[in-house]
Tab-separated table of C-alpha atoms in Angstrom:
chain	number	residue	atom	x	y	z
J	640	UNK	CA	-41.451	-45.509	32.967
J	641	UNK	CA	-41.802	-42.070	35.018
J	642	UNK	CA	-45.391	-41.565	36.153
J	643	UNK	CA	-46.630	-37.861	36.455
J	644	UNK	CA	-49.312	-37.003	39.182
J	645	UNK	CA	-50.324	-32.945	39.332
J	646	UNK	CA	-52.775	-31.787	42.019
J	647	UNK	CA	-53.381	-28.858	43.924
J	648	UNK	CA	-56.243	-27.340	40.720
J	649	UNK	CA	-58.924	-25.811	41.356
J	650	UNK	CA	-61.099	-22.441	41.078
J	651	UNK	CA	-59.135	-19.086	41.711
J	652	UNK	CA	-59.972	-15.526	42.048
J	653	UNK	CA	-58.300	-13.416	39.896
J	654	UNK	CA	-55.513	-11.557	41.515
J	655	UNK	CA	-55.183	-14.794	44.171
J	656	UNK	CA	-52.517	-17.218	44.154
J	657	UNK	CA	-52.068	-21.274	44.072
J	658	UNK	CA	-49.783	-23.309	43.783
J	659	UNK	CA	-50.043	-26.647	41.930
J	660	UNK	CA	-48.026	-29.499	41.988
J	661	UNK	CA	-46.057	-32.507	39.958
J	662	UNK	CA	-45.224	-35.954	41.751
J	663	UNK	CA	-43.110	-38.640	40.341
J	664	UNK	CA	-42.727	-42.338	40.859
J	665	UNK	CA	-39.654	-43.205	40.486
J	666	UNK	CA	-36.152	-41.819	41.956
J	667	UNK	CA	-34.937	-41.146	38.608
J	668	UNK	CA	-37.305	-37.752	39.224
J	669	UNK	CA	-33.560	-35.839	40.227
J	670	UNK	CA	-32.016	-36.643	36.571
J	671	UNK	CA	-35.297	-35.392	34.881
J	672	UNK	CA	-36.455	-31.859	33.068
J	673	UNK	CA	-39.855	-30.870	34.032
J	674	UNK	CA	-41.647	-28.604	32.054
J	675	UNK	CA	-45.453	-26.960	32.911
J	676	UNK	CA	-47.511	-26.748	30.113
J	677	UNK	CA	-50.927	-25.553	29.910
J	678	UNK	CA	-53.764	-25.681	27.535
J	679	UNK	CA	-57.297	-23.284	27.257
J	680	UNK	CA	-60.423	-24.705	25.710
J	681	UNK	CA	-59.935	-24.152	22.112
J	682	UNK	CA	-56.451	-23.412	22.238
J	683	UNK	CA	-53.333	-25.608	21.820
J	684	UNK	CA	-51.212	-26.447	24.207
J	685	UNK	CA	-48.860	-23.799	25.211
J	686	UNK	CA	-44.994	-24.004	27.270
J	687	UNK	CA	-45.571	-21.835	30.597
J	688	UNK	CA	-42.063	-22.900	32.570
J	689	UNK	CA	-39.120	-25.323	32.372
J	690	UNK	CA	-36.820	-26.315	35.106
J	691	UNK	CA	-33.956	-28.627	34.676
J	692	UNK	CA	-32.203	-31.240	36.978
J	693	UNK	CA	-30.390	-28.759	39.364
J	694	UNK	CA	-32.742	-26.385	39.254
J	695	UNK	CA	-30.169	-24.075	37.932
J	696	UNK	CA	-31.575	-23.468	34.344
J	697	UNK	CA	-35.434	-21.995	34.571
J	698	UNK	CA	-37.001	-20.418	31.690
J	699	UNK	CA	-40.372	-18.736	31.306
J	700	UNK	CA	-43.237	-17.964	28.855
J	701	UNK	CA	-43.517	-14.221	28.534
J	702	UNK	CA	-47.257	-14.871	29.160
J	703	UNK	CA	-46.410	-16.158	33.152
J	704	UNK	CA	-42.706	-14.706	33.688
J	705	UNK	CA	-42.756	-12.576	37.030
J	706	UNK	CA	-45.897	-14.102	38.273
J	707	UNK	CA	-45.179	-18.132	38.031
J	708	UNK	CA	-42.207	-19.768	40.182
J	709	UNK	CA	-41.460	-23.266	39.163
J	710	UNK	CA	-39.507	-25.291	41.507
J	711	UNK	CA	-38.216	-28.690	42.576
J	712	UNK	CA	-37.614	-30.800	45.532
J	713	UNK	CA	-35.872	-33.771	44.319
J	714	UNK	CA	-35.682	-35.304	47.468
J	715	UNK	CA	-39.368	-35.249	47.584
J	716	UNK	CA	-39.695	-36.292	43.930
J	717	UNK	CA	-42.196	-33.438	43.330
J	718	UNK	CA	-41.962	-30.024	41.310
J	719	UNK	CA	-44.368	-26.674	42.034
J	720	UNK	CA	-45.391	-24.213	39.883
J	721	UNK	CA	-46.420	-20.778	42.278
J	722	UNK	CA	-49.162	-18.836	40.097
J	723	UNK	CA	-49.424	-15.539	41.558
J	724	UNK	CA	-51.700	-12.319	40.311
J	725	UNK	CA	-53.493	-14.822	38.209
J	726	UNK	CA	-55.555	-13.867	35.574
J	727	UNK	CA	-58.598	-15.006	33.717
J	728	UNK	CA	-56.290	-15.497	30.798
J	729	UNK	CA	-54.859	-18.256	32.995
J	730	UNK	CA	-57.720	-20.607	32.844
J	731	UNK	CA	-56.662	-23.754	31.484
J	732	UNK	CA	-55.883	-27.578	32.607
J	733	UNK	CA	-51.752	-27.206	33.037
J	734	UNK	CA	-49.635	-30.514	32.548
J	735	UNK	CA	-46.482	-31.369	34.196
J	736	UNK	CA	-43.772	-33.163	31.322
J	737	UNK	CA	-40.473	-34.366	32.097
J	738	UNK	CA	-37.290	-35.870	29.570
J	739	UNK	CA	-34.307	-37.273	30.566
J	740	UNK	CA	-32.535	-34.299	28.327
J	741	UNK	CA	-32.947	-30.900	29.023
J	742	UNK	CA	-32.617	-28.585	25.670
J	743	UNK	CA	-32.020	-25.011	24.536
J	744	UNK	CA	-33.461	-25.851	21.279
J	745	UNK	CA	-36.700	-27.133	22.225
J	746	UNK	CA	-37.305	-27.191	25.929
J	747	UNK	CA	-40.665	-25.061	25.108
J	748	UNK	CA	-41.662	-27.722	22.317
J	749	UNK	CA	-44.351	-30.391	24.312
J	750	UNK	CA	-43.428	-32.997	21.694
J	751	UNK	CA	-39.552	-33.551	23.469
J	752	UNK	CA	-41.392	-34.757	26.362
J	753	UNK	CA	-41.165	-38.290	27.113
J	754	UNK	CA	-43.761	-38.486	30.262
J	755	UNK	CA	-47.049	-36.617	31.338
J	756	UNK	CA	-49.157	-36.590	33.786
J	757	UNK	CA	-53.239	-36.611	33.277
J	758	UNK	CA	-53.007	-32.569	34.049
J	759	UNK	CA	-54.847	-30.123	36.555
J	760	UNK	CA	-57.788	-27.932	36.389
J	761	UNK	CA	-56.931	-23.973	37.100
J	762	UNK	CA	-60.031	-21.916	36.648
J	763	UNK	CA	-59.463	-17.729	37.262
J	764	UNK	CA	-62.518	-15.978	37.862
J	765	UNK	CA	-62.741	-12.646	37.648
């Protein structure tokens, strides 16, 4: 069982940058998708970035591409998502999701995910 911990939330300026992060618990972490996922009060949960085992297959959300980064560090069992020029549009707790399979079909669909974490706070203010 692969246990998701995200920190680095928090309140933003808009225009500012942060970077939040995804730790796992086990050493499986390196064989794992994760995906960032974010959802606004009101709103359902939406895909913002994708990054498989290598790190060789990213994909964005047209909302975030050119301003998010996701990355990994497998040795450190933890995965980043870099939020620059953030907007107030970008408000919302964002959840770190990994799967054992990583998926052109669906890698944007939050119900493939086997594992979450509890999520992060990012609040833009403008």
């Amino acid at each position: 069982q692969e246990r998701l911990v995200e920190s680095g939330g928090g309140l933003v300026q808009a225009g500012n940058s942060t970077r939040i992060s995804c730790a796992a618990s086990e050493r499986t972490f390196s064989r794992l998708t994760i995906g960032w996922f974010r959802q606004a009060p009101g709103k359902e949960r939406e895909f913002v970035a994708v990054i498989n085992w290598s790190g060789s297959m990213i994909y964005y959300a047209d909302s975030v591409r050119g301003r998010f980064t996701i990355s990994r560090d497998n040795a450190k069992n933890t995965a980043y998502l870099q939020m620059n020029s953030l907007k107030s549009e970008d408000t919302a707790v964002y959840y770190c999701a990994a799967d054992p399979v990583f998926s052109l079909a669906n890698y944007y669909d939050s119900a493939k995910y086997a594992y979450w974490g509890q999520g992060t706070q990012i609040t833009v203010s403008s």
